[in-house]
Coordinates of C-alpha atoms in Angstrom, one line a residue:
Chain H
X1 CA 30.8 39.1 -10.1
X2 CA 33.7 38.3 -7.7
X3 CA 36.6 36.0 -8.7
X4 CA 35.3 33.4 -6.3
X5 CA 31.7 33.3 -7.6
X6 CA 32.9 33.4 -11.2
X7 CA 34.9 30.1 -10.7
X8 CA 32.3 28.5 -8.3
X9 CA 28.8 27.2 -8.9
X10 CA 27.5 30.1 -7.0
X11 CA 25.3 30.2 -4.0
X12 CA 22.2 28.1 -3.6
X13 CA 19.2 29.5 -1.7
X14 CA 16.9 26.9 -0.2
X15 CA 13.4 28.3 0.8
X16 CA 11.8 25.6 2.9
X17 CA 14.2 23.3 4.8
X18 CA 12.1 20.1 4.7
X19 CA 12.5 16.6 3.5
X20 CA 12.5 17.3 -0.3
X21 CA 14.3 20.6 -0.1
X22 CA 16.9 19.1 2.2
X23 CA 17.3 16.2 -0.2
X24 CA 17.8 18.5 -3.2
X25 CA 20.6 20.3 -1.4
X26 CA 22.3 17.1 -0.2
X27 CA 22.1 15.7 -3.7
X28 CA 23.4 18.9 -5.2
X29 CA 26.3 18.9 -2.8
X30 CA 27.1 15.4 -3.7
X31 CA 27.1 16.4 -7.4
X32 CA 29.4 19.4 -6.7
X33 CA 26.6 21.7 -7.6
X34 CA 26.2 23.6 -4.3
X35 CA 29.3 25.0 -2.7
X36 CA 27.5 27.5 -0.4
X37 CA 23.9 27.1 0.7
X38 CA 21.8 29.8 2.4
X39 CA 18.5 28.6 3.9
X40 CA 15.3 30.0 5.1
X41 CA 12.4 28.3 6.9
X42 CA 9.7 29.8 9.1
X43 CA 10.3 26.9 11.5
X44 CA 13.5 27.5 13.5
X45 CA 13.5 23.8 14.5
X46 CA 13.8 22.9 10.8
X47 CA 16.7 25.3 10.1
X48 CA 18.5 24.0 13.2
X49 CA 18.3 20.4 11.9
X50 CA 19.3 21.6 8.4
X51 CA 22.3 23.4 9.9
X52 CA 23.3 20.5 12.0
X53 CA 23.1 18.0 9.1
X54 CA 25.2 20.2 6.9
X55 CA 22.3 21.0 4.5
X56 CA 22.6 24.7 4.9
X57 CA 25.7 26.7 5.7
X58 CA 23.9 29.8 6.8
X59 CA 20.3 30.6 8.0
X60 CA 18.8 33.7 6.6
X61 CA 16.3 35.8 8.5
X62 CA 13.9 36.1 5.6
X63 CA 13.4 34.6 2.1
X64 CA 14.5 38.0 0.7
X65 CA 17.8 37.8 2.5
X66 CA 18.3 34.2 1.5
X67 CA 18.1 34.8 -2.2
X68 CA 20.4 37.8 -2.4
X69 CA 23.4 36.7 -4.4
X70 CA 22.0 33.2 -5.2
X71 CA 22.7 31.6 -8.6
X72 CA 20.1 28.9 -7.9
X73 CA 16.9 29.4 -5.9
X74 CA 15.0 26.2 -4.8
X75 CA 11.4 26.9 -3.7
X76 CA 10.7 23.9 -1.4
X77 CA 7.9 25.2 0.8
X78 CA 4.3 23.7 0.9
X79 CA 2.5 24.4 -2.4
X80 CA 0.0 26.8 -0.9
X81 CA 2.7 29.2 0.1
X82 CA 4.8 29.2 -3.1
X83 CA 3.0 32.1 -4.8
X84 CA 3.4 34.4 -1.8
X85 CA 7.0 33.3 -1.5
X86 CA 7.8 34.2 -5.1
X87 CA 6.2 37.6 -4.7
X88 CA 8.4 38.2 -1.6
X89 CA 11.7 37.4 -3.3
X90 CA 10.8 39.1 -6.7
X91 CA 12.6 42.4 -5.8
X92 CA 15.7 40.6 -4.4
X93 CA 16.5 37.7 -6.6
X94 CA 19.0 38.1 -9.4
X95 CA 17.5 38.1 -12.9
X96 CA 20.3 35.7 -13.9
X97 CA 19.4 33.2 -11.1
X98 CA 17.6 30.0 -12.1
X99 CA 14.5 29.5 -9.9
X100 CA 12.9 26.0 -9.5
X101 CA 10.3 24.7 -7.3
X102 CA 9.5 21.0 -6.2
X103 CA 5.8 21.2 -5.7
X104 CA 3.5 18.2 -6.3
X105 CA 0.8 20.4 -8.0
X106 CA 1.8 22.6 -10.9
X107 CA -1.0 24.4 -12.8
X108 CA -1.8 27.2 -10.3
X109 CA 1.6 27.2 -8.7
X110 CA 3.5 27.7 -12.0
X111 CA 1.1 30.5 -13.0
X112 CA 1.5 32.2 -9.7
X113 CA 5.3 31.9 -9.5
X114 CA 5.7 33.0 -13.2
X115 CA 3.5 36.0 -12.6
X116 CA 5.7 37.1 -9.7
X117 CA 9.0 36.3 -11.6
X118 CA 8.1 37.0 -15.2
X119 CA 11.5 37.2 -16.8
X120 CA 11.7 33.6 -17.9
X121 CA 14.1 32.1 -15.4
X122 CA 11.6 30.1 -13.4
X123 CA 11.0 26.4 -14.3
X124 CA 8.4 24.4 -12.4
X125 CA 9.7 21.0 -11.4
X126 CA 8.3 18.0 -9.6
X127 CA 10.7 15.2 -8.7
X128 CA 8.6 12.0 -8.3
X129 CA 10.4 11.0 -5.2
X130 CA 9.8 11.1 -1.5
X131 CA 8.2 8.7 0.9
X132 CA 5.9 9.1 3.8
X133 CA 8.7 10.8 5.8
X134 CA 8.9 14.6 6.4
X135 CA 11.3 17.1 7.8
X136 CA 15.0 17.8 7.2
X137 CA 16.1 14.9 9.5
X138 CA 14.8 12.5 6.7
X139 CA 16.6 14.3 3.9
X140 CA 18.5 11.9 1.7
X141 CA 21.1 12.7 -1.0
X142 CA 20.1 9.5 -3.0
X143 CA 16.4 10.4 -3.1
X144 CA 16.3 11.4 -6.8
X145 CA 18.5 8.7 -8.2
X146 CA 16.8 6.8 -11.0
X147 CA 13.5 8.6 -10.2
X148 CA 11.5 10.6 -12.7
X149 CA 11.6 14.4 -12.4
X150 CA 8.9 16.3 -14.3
X151 CA 9.7 19.7 -15.7
X152 CA 6.5 21.6 -16.2
X153 CA 7.5 24.9 -17.6
X154 CA 5.0 27.9 -17.9
X155 CA 4.8 29.8 -21.2
X156 CA 7.5 32.4 -20.2
X157 CA 10.3 29.9 -19.3
X158 CA 13.2 30.4 -21.7
X159 CA 14.8 27.4 -23.5
X160 CA 18.0 28.2 -21.6
X161 CA 16.4 28.0 -18.2
X162 CA 14.7 24.8 -19.2
X163 CA 18.0 23.3 -20.3
X164 CA 19.7 24.4 -17.0
X165 CA 16.9 22.8 -14.9
X166 CA 17.1 19.6 -16.9
X167 CA 20.9 19.5 -16.4
X168 CA 20.5 20.1 -12.7
X169 CA 18.0 17.2 -12.1
X170 CA 20.1 14.9 -14.4
X171 CA 23.2 15.6 -12.3
X172 CA 21.1 14.5 -9.2
X173 CA 20.5 11.2 -11.0
X174 CA 16.9 11.8 -12.0
X175 CA 15.2 10.9 -15.3
X176 CA 14.0 14.2 -16.7
X177 CA 10.6 14.3 -18.5
X178 CA 8.8 17.4 -19.7
X179 CA 5.0 17.6 -19.2
X180 CA 2.7 20.6 -19.2
X181 CA 1.2 21.7 -15.9
X182 CA -2.3 20.7 -16.7
X183 CA -1.7 17.0 -17.8
X184 CA 0.8 16.8 -15.0
X185 CA -1.8 17.6 -12.4
X186 CA -4.4 15.2 -14.0
X187 CA -1.9 12.3 -13.9
X188 CA -0.8 13.1 -10.3
X189 CA -4.4 13.3 -9.1
X190 CA -4.8 9.7 -10.2
X191 CA -1.4 8.1 -9.3
X192 CA -0.6 10.0 -6.2
X193 CA -3.2 12.4 -4.7
X194 CA -6.1 9.9 -4.8
X195 CA -4.0 7.0 -3.3
X196 CA -3.2 9.4 -0.4
X197 CA -6.9 10.2 0.1
X198 CA -7.6 6.4 0.2
X199 CA -4.7 5.7 2.6
X200 CA -5.6 8.5 5.0
X201 CA -9.3 7.4 4.9
X202 CA -8.5 3.8 5.4
X203 CA -6.2 4.5 8.4
X204 CA -8.8 6.8 10.0
X205 CA -11.6 4.2 9.6
X206 CA -9.6 1.9 11.9
X207 CA -10.1 4.2 14.9
X208 CA -12.9 2.1 16.3
X209 CA -11.0 -1.3 16.3
X210 CA -7.7 0.2 17.5
X211 CA -8.1 -0.9 21.1
X212 CA -8.9 -4.4 20.0
X213 CA -5.9 -4.5 17.7
X214 CA -3.5 -3.0 20.3
X215 CA -4.6 -5.6 22.8
X216 CA -3.4 -8.3 20.4
X217 CA 0.2 -7.0 20.4
X218 CA 2.2 -7.6 17.3
X219 CA -0.5 -9.9 15.9
X220 CA -2.8 -6.9 15.6
X221 CA -0.7 -5.2 12.9
X222 CA 1.2 -8.1 11.4
X223 CA -0.3 -8.0 7.9
X224 CA 1.7 -6.6 5.0
X225 CA -1.7 -5.6 3.5
X226 CA -2.2 -3.1 6.3
X227 CA 1.4 -1.8 6.2
X228 CA 1.4 -1.2 2.5
X229 CA -2.1 0.2 2.1
X230 CA -1.6 2.7 4.9
X231 CA 2.1 3.5 4.5
X232 CA 1.5 7.0 3.0
X233 CA -1.1 7.8 5.7
X234 CA 2.1 8.5 7.7
X235 CA 2.7 11.5 5.4
X236 CA 2.6 15.2 6.6
X237 CA -1.0 16.3 7.1
X238 CA -0.4 20.0 6.3
X239 CA 1.6 19.2 3.1
X240 CA -1.2 16.9 1.9
X241 CA -3.9 19.3 2.9
X242 CA -2.4 21.8 0.5
X243 CA -1.9 19.4 -2.3
X244 CA -5.4 18.1 -2.2
X245 CA -7.0 21.6 -2.1
X246 CA -4.6 22.9 -4.8
X247 CA -5.4 20.1 -7.2
X248 CA -9.1 19.7 -6.3
X249 CA -10.3 20.2 -9.9
X250 CA -8.6 17.0 -10.9
X251 CA -8.9 15.2 -7.6
X252 CA -12.5 15.6 -6.7
X253 CA -14.1 13.6 -9.5
X254 CA -11.7 10.7 -8.6
X255 CA -12.6 11.0 -4.9
X256 CA -16.3 10.8 -5.9
X257 CA -15.5 7.7 -7.9
X258 CA -13.7 6.2 -4.9
X259 CA -16.8 6.8 -2.8
X260 CA -19.0 5.1 -5.4
X261 CA -16.7 2.1 -5.6
X262 CA -16.5 1.6 -1.8
X263 CA -20.3 2.0 -1.6
X264 CA -20.7 -0.6 -4.4
X265 CA -18.5 -3.1 -2.5
X266 CA -20.4 -2.4 0.7
X267 CA -23.8 -2.9 -1.0
X268 CA -22.7 -6.2 -2.6
X269 CA -21.3 -7.5 0.6
X270 CA -24.5 -6.6 2.5
X271 CA -26.6 -8.3 -0.1
X272 CA -24.3 -11.3 -0.2
X273 CA -24.3 -10.7 -3.9
X274 CA -21.5 -13.1 -5.0
X275 CA -21.8 -12.4 -8.7
X276 CA -21.9 -8.5 -8.3
X277 CA -19.1 -8.5 -5.6
X278 CA -16.7 -10.7 -7.7
X279 CA -17.4 -8.3 -10.7
X280 CA -16.5 -5.3 -8.6
X281 CA -13.4 -6.9 -7.3
X282 CA -12.4 -8.1 -10.9
X283 CA -12.8 -4.5 -12.1
X284 CA -10.4 -3.3 -9.5
X285 CA -7.9 -6.0 -10.3
X286 CA -8.1 -5.3 -14.1
X287 CA -7.3 -1.6 -13.4
X288 CA -4.5 -2.5 -11.1
X289 CA -3.0 -4.9 -13.7
X290 CA -3.2 -2.2 -16.4
X291 CA -1.7 0.4 -14.1
X292 CA 1.2 -1.5 -12.7
X293 CA 2.8 -3.9 -15.1
X294 CA 4.8 -6.9 -14.0
Chain F
X1 CA -0.9 -50.0 9.3
X2 CA 1.7 -51.1 6.8
X3 CA 5.4 -51.2 7.7
X4 CA 6.0 -48.2 5.4
X5 CA 3.4 -45.9 6.9
X6 CA 4.3 -46.9 10.4
X7 CA 7.9 -45.6 9.9
X8 CA 6.9 -42.7 7.7
X9 CA 5.1 -39.4 8.5
X10 CA 2.1 -40.7 6.7
X11 CA 0.3 -39.4 3.6
X12 CA -0.8 -35.8 3.4
X13 CA -4.0 -34.9 1.6
X14 CA -4.2 -31.5 0.0
X15 CA -7.7 -30.4 -0.8
X16 CA -7.3 -27.2 -3.0
X17 CA -4.0 -27.0 -4.9
X18 CA -3.7 -23.2 -4.9
X19 CA -1.1 -20.7 -3.6
X20 CA -1.5 -21.3 0.1
X21 CA -2.1 -25.0 0.0
X22 CA 0.7 -25.5 -2.4
X23 CA 3.0 -23.5 -0.1
X24 CA 2.0 -25.6 2.9
X25 CA 2.9 -28.7 1.1
X26 CA 6.3 -27.4 -0.2
X27 CA 7.1 -26.1 3.3
X28 CA 6.0 -29.5 4.8
X29 CA 8.2 -31.4 2.3
X30 CA 11.2 -29.1 3.2
X31 CA 10.6 -30.0 6.9
X32 CA 10.4 -33.7 6.1
X33 CA 6.8 -33.8 7.2
X34 CA 5.3 -34.9 3.9
X35 CA 6.7 -38.0 2.2
X36 CA 3.6 -38.6 -0.1
X37 CA 1.0 -36.1 -1.1
X38 CA -2.3 -36.8 -2.7
X39 CA -4.1 -33.8 -4.0
X40 CA -7.5 -32.8 -5.2
X41 CA -8.7 -29.6 -6.9
X42 CA -11.8 -29.1 -9.1
X43 CA -9.6 -27.2 -11.5
X44 CA -7.5 -29.6 -13.6
X45 CA -5.1 -26.8 -14.6
X46 CA -4.3 -26.3 -10.9
X47 CA -3.6 -30.0 -10.3
X48 CA -1.5 -30.2 -13.5
X49 CA 0.8 -27.3 -12.2
X50 CA 0.8 -28.9 -8.7
X51 CA 1.9 -32.1 -10.2
X52 CA 4.6 -30.5 -12.4
X53 CA 6.0 -28.5 -9.5
X54 CA 6.3 -31.6 -7.3
X55 CA 3.6 -30.3 -4.9
X56 CA 1.4 -33.4 -5.2
X57 CA 2.6 -36.9 -6.1
X58 CA -0.8 -38.1 -7.1
X59 CA -4.0 -36.5 -8.2
X60 CA -7.2 -37.9 -6.7
X61 CA -10.5 -37.9 -8.6
X62 CA -12.4 -36.6 -5.6
X63 CA -11.9 -35.2 -2.1
X64 CA -13.2 -38.5 -0.7
X65 CA -10.5 -40.5 -2.6
X66 CA -7.8 -38.0 -1.6
X67 CA -8.3 -38.3 2.1
X68 CA -8.4 -42.1 2.3
X69 CA -5.3 -43.3 4.2
X70 CA -4.1 -39.7 5.0
X71 CA -2.5 -38.9 8.3
X72 CA -2.8 -35.1 7.7
X73 CA -5.5 -33.4 5.7
X74 CA -5.0 -29.8 4.7
X75 CA -8.2 -28.0 3.6
X76 CA -7.0 -25.2 1.4
X77 CA -10.1 -24.4 -0.7
X78 CA -11.8 -21.0 -0.8
X79 CA -13.6 -20.4 2.6
X80 CA -17.1 -20.6 1.2
X81 CA -16.5 -24.3 0.1
X82 CA -14.9 -25.6 3.3
X83 CA -18.1 -26.7 5.1
X84 CA -19.3 -28.7 2.1
X85 CA -15.8 -30.2 1.7
X86 CA -15.7 -31.3 5.3
X87 CA -19.1 -32.9 4.9
X88 CA -17.9 -34.8 1.8
X89 CA -14.8 -36.3 3.5
X90 CA -16.5 -37.1 6.8
X91 CA -17.1 -40.7 5.9
X92 CA -13.7 -41.4 4.4
X93 CA -11.2 -39.6 6.5
X94 CA -9.4 -41.5 9.3
X95 CA -10.5 -40.7 12.8
X96 CA -6.8 -40.5 13.7
X97 CA -6.0 -38.0 11.0
X98 CA -5.3 -34.4 11.9
X99 CA -7.4 -32.0 9.8
X100 CA -6.5 -28.4 9.5
X101 CA -7.7 -25.6 7.2
X102 CA -5.9 -22.4 6.2
X103 CA -8.9 -20.1 5.7
X104 CA -8.8 -16.3 6.4
X105 CA -12.2 -16.3 8.2
X106 CA -12.8 -18.6 11.1
X107 CA -16.0 -18.3 13.0
X108 CA -18.5 -19.9 10.6
X109 CA -15.9 -22.0 8.9
X110 CA -14.6 -23.6 12.1
X111 CA -18.2 -24.3 13.3
X112 CA -19.2 -25.9 10.0
X113 CA -16.1 -28.0 9.7
X114 CA -16.3 -29.1 13.4
X115 CA -20.0 -30.0 12.9
X116 CA -19.0 -32.3 10.0
X117 CA -15.9 -33.8 11.8
X118 CA -17.0 -33.7 15.4
X119 CA -14.5 -36.1 16.9
X120 CA -11.9 -33.5 17.9
X121 CA -9.2 -33.9 15.3
X122 CA -9.9 -30.7 13.4
X123 CA -8.0 -27.5 14.2
X124 CA -8.8 -24.2 12.5
X125 CA -5.7 -22.4 11.3
X126 CA -4.9 -19.2 9.6
X127 CA -1.3 -18.5 8.6
X128 CA -0.8 -14.8 8.2
X129 CA 1.1 -15.2 5.0
X130 CA 0.5 -14.8 1.4
X131 CA 0.7 -12.0 -1.0
X132 CA -1.5 -10.7 -3.9
X133 CA -0.3 -13.8 -5.9
X134 CA -2.6 -16.8 -6.5
X135 CA -2.4 -20.4 -7.9
X136 CA 0.0 -23.2 -7.4
X137 CA 2.6 -21.6 -9.7
X138 CA 3.2 -19.1 -7.0
X139 CA 3.6 -21.6 -4.2
X140 CA 6.6 -20.9 -2.0
X141 CA 8.2 -23.2 0.6
X142 CA 9.5 -20.2 2.6
X143 CA 6.1 -18.5 2.8
X144 CA 5.4 -19.2 6.5
X145 CA 8.9 -18.6 7.8
X146 CA 8.8 -16.0 10.7
X147 CA 5.2 -15.3 10.0
X148 CA 2.4 -15.6 12.5
X149 CA 0.1 -18.6 12.2
X150 CA -3.2 -18.3 14.2
X151 CA -4.7 -21.5 15.7
X152 CA -8.4 -20.9 16.2
X153 CA -9.6 -24.2 17.7
X154 CA -13.4 -24.8 18.1
X155 CA -14.8 -26.2 21.4
X156 CA -14.4 -29.9 20.3
X157 CA -10.7 -29.7 19.3
X158 CA -8.6 -32.0 21.6
X159 CA -5.4 -30.7 23.4
X160 CA -3.5 -33.4 21.4
X161 CA -4.8 -32.1 18.1
X162 CA -4.0 -28.6 19.0
X163 CA -0.4 -29.6 20.0
X164 CA 0.1 -31.4 16.8
X165 CA -1.2 -28.5 14.7
X166 CA 1.1 -26.1 16.6
X167 CA 4.1 -28.4 16.1
X168 CA 3.3 -28.7 12.4
X169 CA 3.3 -24.9 11.8
X170 CA 6.3 -24.3 14.0
X171 CA 8.2 -26.9 11.9
X172 CA 7.2 -24.8 8.9
X173 CA 8.9 -21.8 10.5
X174 CA 5.8 -20.0 11.7
X175 CA 5.2 -18.2 15.0
X176 CA 2.1 -19.9 16.4
X177 CA -0.5 -17.9 18.3
X178 CA -3.9 -19.1 19.6
X179 CA -6.9 -16.9 19.2
X180 CA -10.6 -17.8 19.3
X181 CA -12.4 -17.6 16.0
X182 CA -14.6 -14.6 17.0
X183 CA -11.8 -12.2 17.9
X184 CA -9.7 -13.5 15.1
X185 CA -12.3 -12.5 12.6
X186 CA -12.7 -9.1 14.2
X187 CA -9.0 -8.5 14.0
X188 CA -8.7 -9.7 10.4
X189 CA -11.6 -7.5 9.3
X190 CA -9.5 -4.5 10.4
X191 CA -6.0 -5.5 9.4
X192 CA -6.6 -7.4 6.3
X193 CA -10.2 -7.5 4.9
X194 CA -10.9 -3.7 5.0
X195 CA -7.5 -2.9 3.4
X196 CA -8.5 -5.2 0.5
X197 CA -11.9 -3.4 0.2
X198 CA -9.9 -0.1 0.0
X199 CA -7.3 -1.3 -2.5
X200 CA -9.8 -2.9 -4.8
X201 CA -12.1 0.2 -4.6
X202 CA -9.1 2.5 -5.2
X203 CA -7.9 0.5 -8.2
X204 CA -11.4 0.4 -9.7
X205 CA -11.8 4.2 -9.3
X206 CA -8.9 4.8 -11.6
X207 CA -10.8 3.3 -14.6
X208 CA -11.6 6.8 -16.0
X209 CA -8.0 8.2 -16.1
X210 CA -6.5 4.9 -17.3
X211 CA -6.2 6.1 -21.0
X212 CA -4.5 9.3 -19.8
X213 CA -2.1 7.3 -17.6
X214 CA -1.3 4.7 -20.2
X215 CA -0.5 7.5 -22.7
X216 CA 2.2 8.7 -20.3
X217 CA 4.1 5.5 -20.6
X218 CA 6.1 4.6 -17.4
X219 CA 5.6 8.1 -16.0
X220 CA 1.8 7.2 -15.6
X221 CA 2.5 4.5 -13.0
X222 CA 5.8 5.6 -11.5
X223 CA 4.7 6.4 -7.9
X224 CA 5.4 4.0 -5.1
X225 CA 2.2 5.4 -3.6
X226 CA 0.1 3.8 -6.3
X227 CA 2.0 0.6 -6.3
X228 CA 1.8 0.1 -2.5
X229 CA -1.8 1.2 -2.1
X230 CA -3.1 -1.0 -4.9
X231 CA -0.8 -4.0 -4.6
X232 CA -3.4 -6.3 -2.9
X233 CA -6.0 -5.3 -5.6
X234 CA -4.1 -7.9 -7.7
X235 CA -5.4 -10.6 -5.4
X236 CA -7.9 -13.2 -6.5
X237 CA -11.4 -11.8 -6.9
X238 CA -13.2 -15.1 -6.1
X239 CA -11.1 -15.8 -3.0
X240 CA -11.8 -12.3 -1.7
X241 CA -15.5 -12.3 -2.6
X242 CA -15.8 -15.4 -0.3
X243 CA -13.7 -13.8 2.5
X244 CA -15.7 -10.5 2.5
X245 CA -19.1 -12.2 2.5
X246 CA -18.1 -14.8 5.1
X247 CA -16.8 -12.1 7.5
X248 CA -19.5 -9.5 6.7
X249 CA -20.6 -9.2 10.3
X250 CA -17.2 -7.7 11.3
X251 CA -16.3 -6.1 8.0
X252 CA -19.5 -4.1 7.2
X253 CA -19.2 -1.6 10.0
X254 CA -15.7 -0.9 9.0
X255 CA -16.6 -0.5 5.3
X256 CA -19.3 2.0 6.4
X257 CA -16.6 3.8 8.4
X258 CA -14.4 3.9 5.3
X259 CA -17.2 5.4 3.2
X260 CA -17.7 8.1 5.9
X261 CA -14.0 9.0 6.0
X262 CA -13.7 9.2 2.2
X263 CA -16.8 11.4 2.1
X264 CA -15.5 13.6 4.9
X265 CA -12.2 14.2 3.0
X266 CA -14.2 14.9 -0.2
X267 CA -16.5 17.4 1.6
X268 CA -13.4 19.2 3.1
X269 CA -11.6 19.4 -0.2
X270 CA -14.7 20.7 -2.0
X271 CA -15.2 23.4 0.7
X272 CA -11.5 24.2 0.7
X273 CA -11.7 23.7 4.5
X274 CA -8.0 23.8 5.4
X275 CA -8.6 23.3 9.1
X276 CA -11.2 20.4 8.7
X277 CA -9.1 18.7 6.0
X278 CA -5.9 18.8 8.0
X279 CA -7.8 17.4 11.1
X280 CA -9.1 14.5 9.0
X281 CA -5.6 13.7 7.6
X282 CA -4.1 14.0 11.1
X283 CA -6.7 11.6 12.5
X284 CA -5.6 9.1 9.7
X285 CA -2.0 9.6 10.4
X286 CA -2.5 9.1 14.2
X287 CA -4.3 5.8 13.6
X288 CA -1.5 4.7 11.2
X289 CA 1.2 5.6 13.8
X290 CA -0.6 3.5 16.4
X291 CA -1.2 0.5 14.1
X292 CA 2.2 0.3 12.6
X293 CA 5.0 1.0 15.0
X294 CA 8.5 2.1 13.8

């Protein structure tokens, strides 16, 4: 321990210089929790932007090099790559460093990372923040303010590591809640992953009328209905591919239910079944009213 | 013509005292275009609220009574009832009165109303405004400000009637565009009616996980994804039942396309087909990017 690192918050290693990872670093810098940040990303364009925006001070050539000497390691790569990333850094990361991730799916991810880093200093995290934007150019130091951050520790995480992770997110302005990986993934399948399936499917189903709509100019896309229901279809396809496949156990029954409900509406419209159609619509409205209060 | 009505803008008859009709009257009052308003609604609770909010000055016992002496008649009832409403008032309404509607579907509605009132003073209108709210309690005098209002005249509408309708909506703050009923309905099926199908279906498909979500408290509904994608599922079921059935010719092919796209996503997730799933998601994102610029 050098005199400098003893009196400083220690280096932060950012693995994955995207929208969420970049926002974590900017928020940590604003909270005086990241004096020096070393970043790694397989995409040189992402590290260049992260460097230019002052997110990372130094770009490492590998994840292994990035974590050497770090007191805090933030795993902010797509969820499908987190297990492999943890295995790569296992021999290089300090046993005292706190390791957190920010993945949207937790059960398999937490088990994989904890198996690679089994000494109790990893805490699975999921800040409920982010928008349809992606990439470090969108990173925002205020992204976590007043938002929920779930801590989803695995069985090996120590109480000390959990407390440090909670303090970190609280310093970034988040409301910290603890939830086990399995119920976390069941909840997220419903309130985040299925809405993404619906939004991407809705947007894709408008391919045929696109020329008609574009011919209308601004009138072709002037509804707030369209804007709101398809907003998250502007999200990153590779990020959401990984999330949907990773959480398929919880997500698939809900997607089947969505198929059934769309089909039920189509059948009722075809049959001009006013009673049946109104009942379907009322069932949707009742769920919405219970899900989103006020 | 009494001295008073000669110097005044004349009475306005509001048939259907709901959210949109109430907003039209409040906006017309703010623009000094409605000194005296006579309203009719089959629901006494709606007319009571409209009276209490100063939307209507007088409640008529029938549509026929409401339109007697009116210089402007606003048909603001659900689209399925507009043809019958026009037939009821045909013998009572002044041949000089301008008659407009505010329905979200136009082809059949405009043909029906024009057949009942064939002297050229009816202009089909569709203000692209409104939210998931309903009822006169939600009426808002600023609802049409800077919003598009489509004029969808039928073949009998006179140029004078069209100009009066355009001036009316412009005075309410709307941007007036003329579009024939058929392309109007094709555009609306895509940018409004299909998004409502998707939102109602998505909300209904969350019935099974509702108890789990409610057990989480605020964390169970904290995502903006869920809020935005299901917002319009809080809309009125009878209003949307009518719109979906009335516009079924344009809507059904899009609903079938939505079913296909949801199924394609489900199949790709089931098969853990990373390439196919990313392609589906990218197709959705590409449509969204073309539909909603910036």
